[in-house]
Coordinates of C-alpha atoms in Angstrom, one line a residue:
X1 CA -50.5 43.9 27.5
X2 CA -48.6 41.4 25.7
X3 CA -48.3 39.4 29.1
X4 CA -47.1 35.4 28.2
X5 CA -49.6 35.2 25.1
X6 CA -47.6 32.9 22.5
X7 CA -45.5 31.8 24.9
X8 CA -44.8 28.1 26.4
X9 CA -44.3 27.3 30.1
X10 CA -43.4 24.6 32.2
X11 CA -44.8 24.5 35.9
X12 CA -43.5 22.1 38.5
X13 CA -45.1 20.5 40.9
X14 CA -48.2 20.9 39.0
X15 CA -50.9 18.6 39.4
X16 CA -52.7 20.2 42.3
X17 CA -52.7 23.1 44.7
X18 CA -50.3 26.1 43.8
X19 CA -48.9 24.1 41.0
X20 CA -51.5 23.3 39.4
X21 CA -53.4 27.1 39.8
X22 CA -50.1 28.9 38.4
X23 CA -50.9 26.2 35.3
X24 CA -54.4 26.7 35.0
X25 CA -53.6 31.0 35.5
X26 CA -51.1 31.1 32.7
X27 CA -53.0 29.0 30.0
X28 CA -55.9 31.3 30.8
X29 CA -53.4 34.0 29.9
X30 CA -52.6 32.9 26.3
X31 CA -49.3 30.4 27.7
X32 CA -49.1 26.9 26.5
X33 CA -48.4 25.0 29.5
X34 CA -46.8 21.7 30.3
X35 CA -48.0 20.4 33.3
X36 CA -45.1 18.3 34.8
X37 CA -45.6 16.5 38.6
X38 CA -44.1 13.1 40.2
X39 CA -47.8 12.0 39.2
X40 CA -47.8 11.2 35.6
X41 CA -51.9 10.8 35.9
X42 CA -52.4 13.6 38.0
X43 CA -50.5 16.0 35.7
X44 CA -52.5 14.6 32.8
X45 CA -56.0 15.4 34.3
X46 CA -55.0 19.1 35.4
X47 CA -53.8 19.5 31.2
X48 CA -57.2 17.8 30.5
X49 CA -58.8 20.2 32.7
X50 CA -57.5 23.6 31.0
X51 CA -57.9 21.6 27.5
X52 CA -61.6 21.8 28.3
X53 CA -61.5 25.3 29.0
X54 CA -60.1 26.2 25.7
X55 CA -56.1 26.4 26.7
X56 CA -53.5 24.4 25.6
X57 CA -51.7 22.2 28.0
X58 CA -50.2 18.6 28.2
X59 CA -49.2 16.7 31.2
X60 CA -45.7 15.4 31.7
X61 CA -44.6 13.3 34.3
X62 CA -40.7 13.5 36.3
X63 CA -39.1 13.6 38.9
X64 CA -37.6 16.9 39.1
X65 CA -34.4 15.9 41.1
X66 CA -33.5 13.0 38.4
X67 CA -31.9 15.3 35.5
X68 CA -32.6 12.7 32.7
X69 CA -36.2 12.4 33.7
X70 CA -36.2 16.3 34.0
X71 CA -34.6 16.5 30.3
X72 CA -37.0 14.2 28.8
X73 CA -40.0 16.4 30.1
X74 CA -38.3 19.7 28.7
X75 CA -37.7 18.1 25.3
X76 CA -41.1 16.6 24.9
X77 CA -42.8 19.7 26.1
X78 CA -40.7 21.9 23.3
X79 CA -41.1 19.4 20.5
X80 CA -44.8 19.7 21.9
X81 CA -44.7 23.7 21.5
X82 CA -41.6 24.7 19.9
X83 CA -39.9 26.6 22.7
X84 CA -39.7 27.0 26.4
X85 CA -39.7 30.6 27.7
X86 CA -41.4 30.3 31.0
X87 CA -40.4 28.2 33.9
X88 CA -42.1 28.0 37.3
X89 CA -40.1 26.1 40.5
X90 CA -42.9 25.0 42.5
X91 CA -42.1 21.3 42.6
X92 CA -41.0 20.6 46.8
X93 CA -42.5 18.2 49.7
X94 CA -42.6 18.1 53.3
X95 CA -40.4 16.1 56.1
X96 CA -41.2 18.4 58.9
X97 CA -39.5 17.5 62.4
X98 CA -37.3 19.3 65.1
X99 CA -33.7 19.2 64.7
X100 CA -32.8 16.5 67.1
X101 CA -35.7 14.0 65.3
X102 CA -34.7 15.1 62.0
X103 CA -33.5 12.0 59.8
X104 CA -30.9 12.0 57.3
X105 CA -33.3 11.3 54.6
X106 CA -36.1 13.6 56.2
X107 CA -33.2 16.4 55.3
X108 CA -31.7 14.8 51.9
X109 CA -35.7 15.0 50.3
X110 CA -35.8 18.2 50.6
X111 CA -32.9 19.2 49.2
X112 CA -33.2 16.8 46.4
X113 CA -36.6 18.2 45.3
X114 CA -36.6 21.5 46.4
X115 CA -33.2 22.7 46.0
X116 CA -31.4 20.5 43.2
X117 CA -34.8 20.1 41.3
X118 CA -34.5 23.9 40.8
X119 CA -31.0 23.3 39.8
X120 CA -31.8 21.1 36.8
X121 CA -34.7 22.5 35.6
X122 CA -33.5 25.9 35.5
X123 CA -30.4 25.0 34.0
X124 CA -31.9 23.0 31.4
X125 CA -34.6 25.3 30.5
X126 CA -31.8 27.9 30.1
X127 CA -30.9 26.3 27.2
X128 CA -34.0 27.3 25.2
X129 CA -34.6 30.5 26.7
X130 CA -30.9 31.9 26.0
X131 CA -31.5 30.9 22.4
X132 CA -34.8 32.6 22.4
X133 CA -33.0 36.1 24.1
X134 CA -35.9 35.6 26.2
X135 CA -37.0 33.5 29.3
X136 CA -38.7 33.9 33.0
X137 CA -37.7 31.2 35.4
X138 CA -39.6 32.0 39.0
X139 CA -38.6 30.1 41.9
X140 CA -41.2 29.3 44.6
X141 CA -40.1 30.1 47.9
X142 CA -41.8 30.6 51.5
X143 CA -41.7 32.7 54.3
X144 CA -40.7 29.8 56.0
X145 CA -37.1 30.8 54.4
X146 CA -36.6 33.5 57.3
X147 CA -36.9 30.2 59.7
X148 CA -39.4 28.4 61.2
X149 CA -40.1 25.7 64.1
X150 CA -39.4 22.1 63.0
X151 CA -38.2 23.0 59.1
X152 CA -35.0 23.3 59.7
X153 CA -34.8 21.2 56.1
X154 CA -37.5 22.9 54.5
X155 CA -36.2 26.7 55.7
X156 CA -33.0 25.8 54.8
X157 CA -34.0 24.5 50.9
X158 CA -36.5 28.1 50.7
X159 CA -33.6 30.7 51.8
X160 CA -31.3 28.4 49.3
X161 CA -33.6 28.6 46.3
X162 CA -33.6 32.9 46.9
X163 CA -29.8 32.4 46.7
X164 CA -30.4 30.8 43.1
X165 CA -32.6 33.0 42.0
X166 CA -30.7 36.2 42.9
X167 CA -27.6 34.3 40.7
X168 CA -29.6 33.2 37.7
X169 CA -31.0 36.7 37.6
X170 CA -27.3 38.2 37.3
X171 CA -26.0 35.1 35.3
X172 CA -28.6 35.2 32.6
X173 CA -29.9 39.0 32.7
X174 CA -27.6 39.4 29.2
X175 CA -29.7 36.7 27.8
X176 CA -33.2 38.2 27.9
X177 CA -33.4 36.2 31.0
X178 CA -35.4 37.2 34.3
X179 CA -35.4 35.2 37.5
X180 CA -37.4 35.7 40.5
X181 CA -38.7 34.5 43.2
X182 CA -42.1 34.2 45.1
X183 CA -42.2 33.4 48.9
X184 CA -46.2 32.7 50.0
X185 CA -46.9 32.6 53.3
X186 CA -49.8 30.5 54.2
X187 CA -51.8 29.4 51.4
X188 CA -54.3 27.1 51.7
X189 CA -53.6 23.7 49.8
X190 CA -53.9 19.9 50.1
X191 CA -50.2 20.1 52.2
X192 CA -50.7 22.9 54.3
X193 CA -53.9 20.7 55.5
X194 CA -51.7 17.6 55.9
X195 CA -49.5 20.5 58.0
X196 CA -52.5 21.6 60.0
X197 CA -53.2 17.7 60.8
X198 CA -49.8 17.0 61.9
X199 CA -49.8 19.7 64.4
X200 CA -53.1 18.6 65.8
X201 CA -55.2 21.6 64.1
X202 CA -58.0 21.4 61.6
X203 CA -57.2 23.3 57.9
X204 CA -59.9 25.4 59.4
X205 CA -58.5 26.4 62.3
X206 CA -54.9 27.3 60.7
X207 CA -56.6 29.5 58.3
X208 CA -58.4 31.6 60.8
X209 CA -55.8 31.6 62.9
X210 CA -53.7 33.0 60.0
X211 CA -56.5 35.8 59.4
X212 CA -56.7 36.9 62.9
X213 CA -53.7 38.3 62.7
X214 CA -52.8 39.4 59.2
X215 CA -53.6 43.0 57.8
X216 CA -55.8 41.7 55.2
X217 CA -57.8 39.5 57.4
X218 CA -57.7 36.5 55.5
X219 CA -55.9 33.0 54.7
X220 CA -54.1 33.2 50.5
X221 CA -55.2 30.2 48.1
X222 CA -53.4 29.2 45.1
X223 CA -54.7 32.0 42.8
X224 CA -52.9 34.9 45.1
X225 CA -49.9 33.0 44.2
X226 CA -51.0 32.2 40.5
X227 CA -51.6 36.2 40.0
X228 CA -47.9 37.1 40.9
X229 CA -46.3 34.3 39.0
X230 CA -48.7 35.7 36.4
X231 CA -46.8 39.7 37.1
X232 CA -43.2 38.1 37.0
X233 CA -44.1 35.8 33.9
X234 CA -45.3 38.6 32.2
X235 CA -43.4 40.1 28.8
X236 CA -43.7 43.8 30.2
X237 CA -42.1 42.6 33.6
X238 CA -38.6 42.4 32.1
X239 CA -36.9 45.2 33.7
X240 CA -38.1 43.2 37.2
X241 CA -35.2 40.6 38.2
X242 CA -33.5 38.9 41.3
X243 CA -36.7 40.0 43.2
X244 CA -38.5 38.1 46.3
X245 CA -41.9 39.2 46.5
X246 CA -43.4 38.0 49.7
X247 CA -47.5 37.0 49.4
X248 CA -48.2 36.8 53.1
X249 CA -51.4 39.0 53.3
X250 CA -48.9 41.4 55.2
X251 CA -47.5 38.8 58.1
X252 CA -44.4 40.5 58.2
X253 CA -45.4 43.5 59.0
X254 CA -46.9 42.4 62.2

C-alpha cells in the first residue's frame, strides 16, 4: 500500500496526546510531518522525537484561530517539504460548565479554536492540495457532538466541525480532495485527566468506568485514534469522503 509515503502533513494540536500520536503514526508511515501546537517548544520536542526515530518532522508554532499565524505555519512547513497534502484538525481546548455558568468567553474559545481554527487551516491548506489534485483534510470530532452534560460549547463546536467536513468533502471532491471526520469517544490523554479531576474522579477511575461498559472492555489511547487518521490519510482511501467514523470501543451501541 502506497498509504501517505512521500507525502507531507500538518497535524494540529500536536505536541502531546492525540495530536501528537497522529504525528508520530504518520511519520512512521513514510509522511513528512509538521508538528504545529500553541507551544512553539512543545511542538519542537515531539518533531525532535520522530527525528530520532528516523522520520522527518519539524515543529511549528500558531495559533490556529489567528489566520496569519496559521498562514505562516503552512508556508514554512511547504517551503520545508514542498507540498501540503495531508491535514489533521485536532487543535481544540476545554471550558467545560453547565449552561447557566457558562461564560461568554468559556463559549467564544471554543469556537475560536475548535471551529474557526478548522476554518482557516482547511481553507488554507486547500490551496496546495487543489494544486496538487490531491489532499486529505480530517477533522477531529467527539462523541461529545451528539450532546453531553456541561459542553454545551464544546458539543456545539464537535457537531459544527461534522457540518464542515461533510461541505469540504462535496466542495473539494473535484479536486482530488477527501475530507473526513473522526469522533473518539473517551481516549485517554493529558485533558481527559484534567476532565476526570474536575469532576472529582481519578484518570483511573474514568477509564474503568469507560471499560465496564463498552463492548470491547477497555478505555482508547491516542494510537486507536492515530490508526484511523492513518485509514482516512491513506492514498488508497480516496473513494472514502464526508464520513464520521466513531472510535468509541462500541459506546453507542450500548
Amino acid at each position: 500500500m502506497s498509504g501517505v509515503q512521500g507525502r507531507v502533513a500538518l497535524v494540529t494540536g500536536a505536541a502531546q496526546g492525540i495530536g501528537a500520536a497522529v504525528a508520530t503514526r504518520l511519520a512512521k508511515d513514510g509522511a513528512a510531518v509538521g508538528v504545529l501546537d500553541l507551544q512553539p517548544d512543545a511542538a519542537r520536542a515531539v518533531a525532535d522525537e520522530i527525528a530520532a526515530a528516523g522520520g522527518r518532522a519539524i515543529g511549528l508554532g500558531a495559533d490556529v484561530s489567528k489566520r496569519e499565524q496559521v498562514q505562516a505555519a503552512v508556508d514554512q512547513l511547504a517551503r520545508e517539504f514542498g507540498g501540503l497534502h495531508i491535514l489533521v484538525n485536532n487543535a481544540g481546548v476545554l471550558r467545560d460548565n453547565l449552561l447557566f455558568k457558562m461564560s461568554d468567553d468559556d463559549w467564544t474559545i471554543v469556537m475560536d479554536v475548535h471551529v474557526r481554527g478548522a476554518f482557516l487551516c482547511s481553507q488554507i491548506a486547500q490551496k496546495h492540495m487543489v494544486e496538487a489534485k490531491y489532499g486529505r483534510i480530517i477533522c477531529m470530532s467527539s462523541t461529545s457532538a451528539l450532546g453531553n452534560r456541561g459542553q454545551a460549547n464544546y458539543s456545539t463546536a464537535k457537531a459544527g466541525l461534522q457540518g464542515l467536513t461533510k461541505t469540504l468533502a462535496i466542495e473539494l471532491g473535484p479536486f482530488g480532495v477527501t475530507a473526513n471526520a473522526i469522533a473518539p469517544g473517551f481516549i485517554e490523554t493529558a485533558m481527559t485527566k484534567a476532565t476526570a479531576e474536575r469532576i472529582g474522579m481519578t484518570i483511573e477511575q474514568m477509564r474503568e468506568g469507560t471499560a465496564s461498559v463498552v463492548p470491547v472492555r477497555r478505555g482508547g489511547l491516542p494510537d486507536d485514534i492515530a490508526n484511523a487518521v492513518a485509514f482516512f490519510a491513506a492514498e488508497e482511501s480516496g473513494y472514502v469522503t464526508g464520513q464520521v467514523l466513531y472510535v468509541d470501543g462500541g459506546r453507542g451501541l450500548v
